Structures are given as C-alpha cells and as structure tokens.
Amino acid sequence: MSIIDRFRLDGKTALVTGCRRGIGQGMAIGLAEAGADIIGVSAHLESSGSDIESEVKALGRDFQAYQCDFADRDALYAFIGSVKEECAPVDILVNNAGTILREPAAEHPDEYWDTILEVNLTAQFILTREFGKEMLVRGGGKVIFTASLLTFQGGITVPSYAASKGGLGQITKAFANEWAAQGVNVNAIAPGYIATDNTQALRDDPVRSRQILERIPADRWGKPEDFKGAVVYLASEASNYVHGEIIVVDGGWMAR
C-alpha cells in the first residue's frame, strides 16, 4: 500500500463531537474528504439540513446527526446508546466538543468549574471508554482528543478550562498506555489561537488580539480547515505507530 493510500478512510465511520461549527466542523469535513462517513453530534445540531450535513453529503458520504448536551450525564449515556443501536460501529472517535467560561480565579464560581469539567473532561472520558471498549474487541480504532495550548499553559481567567484541557492531555496518555498494544491509537490535537466562537472575546479585544498575533510566527489566527491534515493523519493507517501524542497546530506559538 502506498503512503497516500494509507491516509484514505474509505469504509470507516467517524463520530465527531462538537461538529456543528468551528474546529469540529473543519475536522468532520476533512475526514469526509478522506472517505469516512460521519456521525455528528453537538448541543444544538439540527436534526437535518445543517451546514455540516450538507457539506459531508456533497462529498458523497453519509451523515447522521445527533443532539446532546454533554453537561447532562443522563443525556450523554442515552446518546451513546442510540449511536450503538442505530449506527455502524465507530472506527474513529473525535472528542472535540468543549466549552469555556471566563472569570478570574478568585471569583470563578463552582458552577463554572463543574460545567467545564463535565463537558470538557468527564464526557470525553466516558465517550472514550464506551466506544473504546468496542474498538478493543475489534482489535483496532482511533481516538483523537481536542486538547489546547492550555494543556501546557495556565491561561488567564479560565482556570476550569485549563484544568480540563490539562486533564485531556493526561488521559490521552493514560488510554494510550493501556490500549496501544491492542491496536487502538489514542492521541490528541492541541489547537492554538483559532478564529472560532471560543476566541471571539479575545479577537474583539484590540489589546489582547494584538498581543496574541505578535507571538504567532505565522502572523494570523488559525482557521478550522487548518486541522484537516492533522485529524486525517491521526485517524488513518499512516499513524499506526503513533500513541499518546499531542500534535500542536498553533502557527508556531509554542515554538516562540
């Protein structure tokens, strides 16, 4: 098999969380372009007629839409049950869904902490455990987390988000340590500063936006399509010997 063929995802089914917009949408489109059918879920994903559904189907791939609030543990388990009952087995799990709430550490309320940890970390653990155990039985699969620069750094006014993304970096390694020998790859992608809803407040702040751009060697905010290459690589046979890694896609931020 040629190296180009090893990047193909024909016949694979990818579950992409948080796919309605932003980085998740870019990842889902990239996976579909490589040949995968998509199961998409977001808190507010339309049951039919969404932009992401239209783009995936235009590529000749199947798209199944689900709506789930990952802050609701019962809803999460119900969603997992529905996917297992109604869809093809999940070959590729992209744990991209996440949220952020900003408040200085001294005023950061319990409810912010609880919500962010539930959505960004606990739900990702449960999804990986529940779909991953089926990958183990089949002897193969790919799990990809969306980490963050705050997997490595502390950030400002987002202690709950930093804790959740730091935790994702650790469970990426923890799952990989246990599952690599059984043919299941677990890795993560850490986005830099990307033009999405999560960074709107930063981009609207002329001082912070200027400070951020001054540190990015690429001299621009990232775009969702910048993640197609990394996610296809980690979802494909081309990355079969890659386990427990966090690939940073940040325009060079961490190099400076």
mmCIF file of C-alpha atoms in Angstrom:
data_model
loop_
_atom_site.group_PDB
_atom_site.id
_atom_site.type_symbol
_atom_site.label_atom_id
_atom_site.label_comp_id
_atom_site.label_asym_id
_atom_site.label_seq_id
_atom_site.Cartn_x
_atom_site.Cartn_y
_atom_site.Cartn_z
ATOM 1 C CA MET A 1 0.000 0.000 0.000
ATOM 2 C CA SER A 2 1.380 3.413 -0.953
ATOM 3 C CA ILE A 3 1.710 6.112 1.662
ATOM 4 C CA ILE A 4 -1.058 8.125 0.016
ATOM 5 C CA ASP A 5 -3.383 5.122 0.253
ATOM 6 C CA ARG A 6 -2.592 4.804 3.963
ATOM 7 C CA PHE A 7 -4.242 8.185 4.509
ATOM 8 C CA ARG A 8 -7.536 7.036 2.935
ATOM 9 C CA LEU A 9 -10.520 6.440 5.246
ATOM 10 C CA ASP A 10 -12.887 4.700 2.837
ATOM 11 C CA GLY A 11 -15.303 2.395 4.625
ATOM 12 C CA LYS A 12 -14.625 3.985 8.024
ATOM 13 C CA THR A 13 -17.165 5.631 10.305
ATOM 14 C CA ALA A 14 -16.100 8.652 12.358
ATOM 15 C CA LEU A 15 -18.000 10.070 15.324
ATOM 16 C CA VAL A 16 -17.172 13.779 15.650
ATOM 17 C CA THR A 17 -18.421 15.673 18.690
ATOM 18 C CA GLY A 18 -18.903 19.418 18.523
ATOM 19 C CA CYS A 19 -19.105 19.247 14.734
ATOM 20 C CA ARG A 20 -21.686 21.948 14.073
ATOM 21 C CA ARG A 21 -19.139 24.736 13.632
ATOM 22 C CA GLY A 22 -15.538 25.733 14.180
ATOM 23 C CA ILE A 23 -12.733 23.226 14.554
ATOM 24 C CA GLY A 24 -15.114 20.256 14.797
ATOM 25 C CA GLN A 25 -16.753 21.185 11.531
ATOM 26 C CA GLY A 26 -13.371 21.504 9.835
ATOM 27 C CA MET A 27 -12.312 18.113 11.175
ATOM 28 C CA ALA A 28 -15.533 16.410 10.078
ATOM 29 C CA ILE A 29 -15.199 17.793 6.562
ATOM 30 C CA GLY A 30 -11.566 16.687 6.373
ATOM 31 C CA LEU A 31 -12.455 13.151 7.462
ATOM 32 C CA ALA A 32 -15.263 13.011 4.906
ATOM 33 C CA GLU A 33 -12.914 14.255 2.170
ATOM 34 C CA ALA A 34 -10.631 11.326 3.062
ATOM 35 C CA GLY A 35 -13.531 8.886 2.660
ATOM 36 C CA ALA A 36 -15.156 8.490 6.084
ATOM 37 C CA ASP A 37 -18.860 8.541 6.850
ATOM 38 C CA ILE A 38 -19.702 10.912 9.695
ATOM 39 C CA ILE A 39 -21.799 10.649 12.831
ATOM 40 C CA GLY A 40 -22.102 14.211 14.087
ATOM 41 C CA VAL A 41 -23.213 15.476 17.480
ATOM 42 C CA SER A 42 -23.436 18.931 19.019
ATOM 43 C CA ALA A 43 -25.601 20.541 21.670
ATOM 44 C CA HIS A 44 -27.592 22.429 19.050
ATOM 45 C CA LEU A 45 -27.060 20.396 15.876
ATOM 46 C CA GLU A 46 -30.095 20.428 13.599
ATOM 47 C CA SER A 47 -31.667 17.009 13.014
ATOM 48 C CA SER A 48 -31.450 17.673 9.278
ATOM 49 C CA GLY A 49 -30.364 20.395 6.900
ATOM 50 C CA SER A 50 -27.336 21.647 8.832
ATOM 51 C CA ASP A 51 -24.363 23.170 7.036
ATOM 52 C CA ILE A 52 -22.117 20.315 8.109
ATOM 53 C CA GLU A 53 -24.594 17.701 6.883
ATOM 54 C CA SER A 54 -24.815 19.424 3.502
ATOM 55 C CA GLU A 55 -21.040 19.612 3.134
ATOM 56 C CA VAL A 56 -20.486 15.970 4.102
ATOM 57 C CA LYS A 57 -23.215 14.686 1.805
ATOM 58 C CA ALA A 58 -21.911 16.807 -1.056
ATOM 59 C CA LEU A 59 -18.740 14.722 -0.759
ATOM 60 C CA GLY A 60 -20.763 11.541 -1.246
ATOM 61 C CA ARG A 61 -20.522 10.473 2.405
ATOM 62 C CA ASP A 62 -23.226 9.549 4.868
ATOM 63 C CA PHE A 63 -24.067 11.888 7.747
ATOM 64 C CA GLN A 64 -26.117 11.022 10.825
ATOM 65 C CA ALA A 65 -26.999 13.890 13.142
ATOM 66 C CA TYR A 66 -27.496 13.820 16.902
ATOM 67 C CA GLN A 67 -28.091 16.477 19.513
ATOM 68 C CA CYS A 68 -26.711 16.091 23.021
ATOM 69 C CA ASP A 69 -25.848 18.345 25.947
ATOM 70 C CA PHE A 70 -22.639 16.841 27.350
ATOM 71 C CA ALA A 71 -23.228 18.657 30.646
ATOM 72 C CA ASP A 72 -26.150 16.251 31.192
ATOM 73 C CA ARG A 73 -24.748 12.836 32.188
ATOM 74 C CA ASP A 74 -28.030 11.006 31.541
ATOM 75 C CA ALA A 75 -28.338 12.577 28.090
ATOM 76 C CA LEU A 76 -24.770 11.539 27.314
ATOM 77 C CA TYR A 77 -25.442 7.892 28.125
ATOM 78 C CA ALA A 78 -28.684 7.991 26.133
ATOM 79 C CA PHE A 79 -26.762 9.375 23.153
ATOM 80 C CA ILE A 80 -24.139 6.645 23.400
ATOM 81 C CA GLY A 81 -26.874 4.012 23.471
ATOM 82 C CA SER A 82 -28.574 5.487 20.425
ATOM 83 C CA VAL A 83 -25.362 5.540 18.389
ATOM 84 C CA LYS A 84 -24.560 1.938 19.276
ATOM 85 C CA GLU A 85 -28.064 0.854 18.306
ATOM 86 C CA GLU A 86 -28.585 2.957 15.180
ATOM 87 C CA CYS A 87 -25.173 3.433 13.569
ATOM 88 C CA ALA A 88 -22.305 1.438 12.145
ATOM 89 C CA PRO A 89 -19.502 0.667 14.607
ATOM 90 C CA VAL A 90 -17.384 3.712 15.385
ATOM 91 C CA ASP A 91 -13.898 3.304 13.885
ATOM 92 C CA ILE A 92 -12.751 6.858 14.638
ATOM 93 C CA LEU A 93 -13.801 8.862 17.698
ATOM 94 C CA VAL A 94 -13.020 12.580 17.617
ATOM 95 C CA ASN A 95 -13.612 14.063 21.074
ATOM 96 C CA ASN A 96 -13.801 17.698 20.037
ATOM 97 C CA ALA A 97 -16.806 19.117 21.927
ATOM 98 C CA GLY A 98 -15.943 21.657 24.577
ATOM 99 C CA THR A 99 -16.906 24.927 26.161
ATOM 100 C CA ILE A 100 -15.276 27.798 28.041
ATOM 101 C CA LEU A 101 -16.427 30.200 30.745
ATOM 102 C CA ARG A 102 -14.270 33.173 31.744
ATOM 103 C CA GLU A 103 -13.972 34.598 35.241
ATOM 104 C CA PRO A 104 -10.871 35.437 37.299
ATOM 105 C CA ALA A 105 -9.720 32.632 39.578
ATOM 106 C CA ALA A 106 -10.703 34.433 42.791
ATOM 107 C CA GLU A 107 -14.279 34.808 41.531
ATOM 108 C CA HIS A 108 -14.517 31.624 39.428
ATOM 109 C CA PRO A 109 -17.787 30.041 40.647
ATOM 110 C CA ASP A 110 -18.395 26.383 41.440
ATOM 111 C CA GLU A 111 -20.969 26.090 38.686
ATOM 112 C CA TYR A 112 -18.415 27.217 36.076
ATOM 113 C CA TRP A 113 -15.932 24.639 37.341
ATOM 114 C CA ASP A 114 -18.498 21.855 37.427
ATOM 115 C CA THR A 115 -19.881 22.582 33.945
ATOM 116 C CA ILE A 116 -16.495 22.894 32.248
ATOM 117 C CA LEU A 117 -15.061 19.753 33.836
ATOM 118 C CA GLU A 118 -18.204 17.776 32.978
ATOM 119 C CA VAL A 119 -18.302 18.828 29.319
ATOM 120 C CA ASN A 120 -14.599 19.059 28.539
ATOM 121 C CA LEU A 121 -13.190 16.165 30.545
ATOM 122 C CA THR A 122 -15.703 13.767 32.102
ATOM 123 C CA ALA A 123 -17.867 13.410 28.998
ATOM 124 C CA GLN A 124 -14.743 12.834 26.893
ATOM 125 C CA PHE A 125 -13.594 10.097 29.268
ATOM 126 C CA ILE A 126 -16.980 8.368 29.183
ATOM 127 C CA LEU A 127 -17.235 8.530 25.390
ATOM 128 C CA THR A 128 -13.748 7.091 25.010
ATOM 129 C CA ARG A 129 -14.349 4.319 27.500
ATOM 130 C CA GLU A 130 -17.692 3.300 25.998
ATOM 131 C CA PHE A 131 -16.712 3.373 22.323
ATOM 132 C CA GLY A 132 -13.133 2.369 23.004
ATOM 133 C CA LYS A 133 -14.085 -0.913 24.643
ATOM 134 C CA GLU A 134 -15.742 -1.925 21.365
ATOM 135 C CA MET A 135 -12.611 -0.938 19.428
ATOM 136 C CA LEU A 136 -10.628 -3.219 21.741
ATOM 137 C CA VAL A 137 -12.917 -6.136 20.933
ATOM 138 C CA ARG A 138 -12.481 -5.475 17.195
ATOM 139 C CA GLY A 139 -8.722 -5.098 17.581
ATOM 140 C CA GLY A 140 -8.398 -1.573 16.233
ATOM 141 C CA GLY A 141 -9.624 2.001 16.271
ATOM 142 C CA LYS A 142 -8.597 5.622 16.507
ATOM 143 C CA VAL A 143 -9.390 8.089 19.288
ATOM 144 C CA ILE A 144 -8.496 11.759 18.898
ATOM 145 C CA PHE A 145 -8.975 14.392 21.600
ATOM 146 C CA THR A 146 -9.032 18.134 21.013
ATOM 147 C CA ALA A 147 -6.616 19.451 23.603
ATOM 148 C CA SER A 148 -5.417 23.073 23.785
ATOM 149 C CA LEU A 149 -2.436 25.322 24.339
ATOM 150 C CA LEU A 150 -3.784 25.301 27.896
ATOM 151 C CA THR A 151 -2.905 21.629 28.064
ATOM 152 C CA PHE A 152 0.600 23.102 28.538
ATOM 153 C CA GLN A 153 -0.057 26.619 29.837
ATOM 154 C CA GLY A 154 -2.290 28.107 32.532
ATOM 155 C CA GLY A 155 -4.130 30.833 30.683
ATOM 156 C CA ILE A 156 -5.817 33.861 32.241
ATOM 157 C CA THR A 157 -9.330 33.926 33.780
ATOM 158 C CA VAL A 158 -10.045 30.339 32.627
ATOM 159 C CA PRO A 159 -8.866 28.046 35.462
ATOM 160 C CA SER A 160 -11.602 25.462 34.868
ATOM 161 C CA TYR A 161 -10.835 25.319 31.152
ATOM 162 C CA ALA A 162 -7.105 24.969 31.809
ATOM 163 C CA ALA A 163 -7.757 22.159 34.286
ATOM 164 C CA SER A 164 -9.997 20.339 31.823
ATOM 165 C CA LYS A 165 -7.536 20.594 28.947
ATOM 166 C CA GLY A 166 -4.611 19.618 31.143
ATOM 167 C CA GLY A 167 -6.616 16.578 32.152
ATOM 168 C CA LEU A 168 -7.261 15.700 28.500
ATOM 169 C CA GLY A 169 -3.531 15.601 27.898
ATOM 170 C CA GLN A 170 -3.129 13.126 30.745
ATOM 171 C CA ILE A 171 -5.998 10.808 29.798
ATOM 172 C CA THR A 172 -4.680 10.772 26.232
ATOM 173 C CA LYS A 173 -1.507 9.218 27.617
ATOM 174 C CA ALA A 174 -3.345 7.022 30.112
ATOM 175 C CA PHE A 175 -5.609 5.445 27.472
ATOM 176 C CA ALA A 176 -2.673 5.073 25.073
ATOM 177 C CA ASN A 177 -0.609 3.247 27.689
ATOM 178 C CA GLU A 178 -3.328 0.622 28.102
ATOM 179 C CA TRP A 179 -4.647 0.328 24.544
ATOM 180 C CA ALA A 180 -1.661 0.717 22.197
ATOM 181 C CA ALA A 181 -0.724 -2.971 22.304
ATOM 182 C CA GLN A 182 -4.314 -3.853 21.374
ATOM 183 C CA GLY A 183 -4.343 -1.834 18.162
ATOM 184 C CA VAL A 184 -6.194 1.254 19.374
ATOM 185 C CA ASN A 185 -4.429 4.575 18.848
ATOM 186 C CA VAL A 186 -5.216 7.391 21.281
ATOM 187 C CA ASN A 187 -3.772 10.815 20.509
ATOM 188 C CA ALA A 188 -4.689 14.493 20.714
ATOM 189 C CA ILE A 189 -4.503 17.688 18.716
ATOM 190 C CA ALA A 190 -3.815 20.947 20.556
ATOM 191 C CA PRO A 191 -5.124 23.974 18.660
ATOM 192 C CA GLY A 192 -3.506 27.354 19.037
ATOM 193 C CA TYR A 193 -5.470 30.566 18.722
ATOM 194 C CA ILE A 194 -8.180 29.811 16.161
ATOM 195 C CA ALA A 195 -10.898 32.092 14.809
ATOM 196 C CA THR A 196 -13.904 30.381 16.434
ATOM 197 C CA ASP A 197 -16.689 31.330 18.837
ATOM 198 C CA ASN A 198 -14.478 30.368 21.809
ATOM 199 C CA THR A 199 -11.974 33.088 20.908
ATOM 200 C CA GLN A 200 -14.438 35.800 19.889
ATOM 201 C CA ALA A 201 -13.894 37.748 23.112
ATOM 202 C CA LEU A 202 -10.127 37.727 22.566
ATOM 203 C CA ARG A 203 -10.399 38.764 18.928
ATOM 204 C CA ASP A 204 -12.755 41.593 19.896
ATOM 205 C CA ASP A 205 -10.221 42.935 22.418
ATOM 206 C CA PRO A 206 -7.764 45.037 20.383
ATOM 207 C CA VAL A 207 -5.018 44.812 23.006
ATOM 208 C CA ARG A 208 -5.211 41.056 23.581
ATOM 209 C CA SER A 209 -5.664 40.342 19.871
ATOM 210 C CA ARG A 210 -2.535 42.349 19.044
ATOM 211 C CA GLN A 211 -0.553 40.643 21.827
ATOM 212 C CA ILE A 212 -1.567 37.215 20.578
ATOM 213 C CA LEU A 213 -0.762 37.913 16.935
ATOM 214 C CA GLU A 214 2.633 39.331 17.890
ATOM 215 C CA ARG A 215 3.604 35.941 19.342
ATOM 216 C CA ILE A 216 2.333 33.768 16.465
ATOM 217 C CA PRO A 217 5.123 33.300 13.876
ATOM 218 C CA ALA A 218 2.539 32.554 11.174
ATOM 219 C CA ASP A 219 1.134 36.062 11.848
ATOM 220 C CA ARG A 220 -2.532 35.061 11.704
ATOM 221 C CA TRP A 221 -5.290 33.398 13.668
ATOM 222 C CA GLY A 222 -5.785 29.768 12.718
ATOM 223 C CA LYS A 223 -8.782 28.530 10.730
ATOM 224 C CA PRO A 224 -10.875 25.359 11.174
ATOM 225 C CA GLU A 225 -9.583 23.961 7.889
ATOM 226 C CA ASP A 226 -6.050 24.034 9.332
ATOM 227 C CA PHE A 227 -6.994 20.876 11.259
ATOM 228 C CA LYS A 228 -7.922 18.661 8.333
ATOM 229 C CA GLY A 229 -4.406 17.337 7.829
ATOM 230 C CA ALA A 230 -3.704 16.515 11.471
ATOM 231 C CA VAL A 231 -7.035 14.788 12.088
ATOM 232 C CA VAL A 232 -6.867 12.702 8.897
ATOM 233 C CA TYR A 233 -3.318 11.652 9.773
ATOM 234 C CA LEU A 234 -4.272 10.539 13.287
ATOM 235 C CA ALA A 235 -7.432 8.811 12.009
ATOM 236 C CA SER A 236 -5.624 6.875 9.293
ATOM 237 C CA GLU A 237 -3.257 3.924 8.992
ATOM 238 C CA ALA A 238 -0.446 6.418 8.387
ATOM 239 C CA SER A 239 -0.305 6.992 12.163
ATOM 240 C CA ASN A 240 -0.478 3.361 13.284
ATOM 241 C CA TYR A 241 2.730 3.649 15.343
ATOM 242 C CA VAL A 242 1.742 6.965 16.961
ATOM 243 C CA HIS A 243 0.375 6.620 20.501
ATOM 244 C CA GLY A 244 -0.175 9.083 23.328
ATOM 245 C CA GLU A 245 0.997 12.114 21.363
ATOM 246 C CA ILE A 246 -0.325 15.673 21.398
ATOM 247 C CA ILE A 247 0.138 17.334 18.000
ATOM 248 C CA VAL A 248 0.201 21.105 18.314
ATOM 249 C CA VAL A 249 -1.402 23.093 15.473
ATOM 250 C CA ASP A 250 -0.701 26.653 16.537
ATOM 251 C CA GLY A 251 1.058 28.630 13.817
ATOM 252 C CA GLY A 252 4.274 28.309 15.801
ATOM 253 C CA TRP A 253 3.025 29.757 19.125
ATOM 254 C CA MET A 254 4.704 27.126 21.300
ATOM 255 C CA ALA A 255 7.998 27.491 19.411
ATOM 256 C CA ARG A 256 8.402 31.122 20.472
#
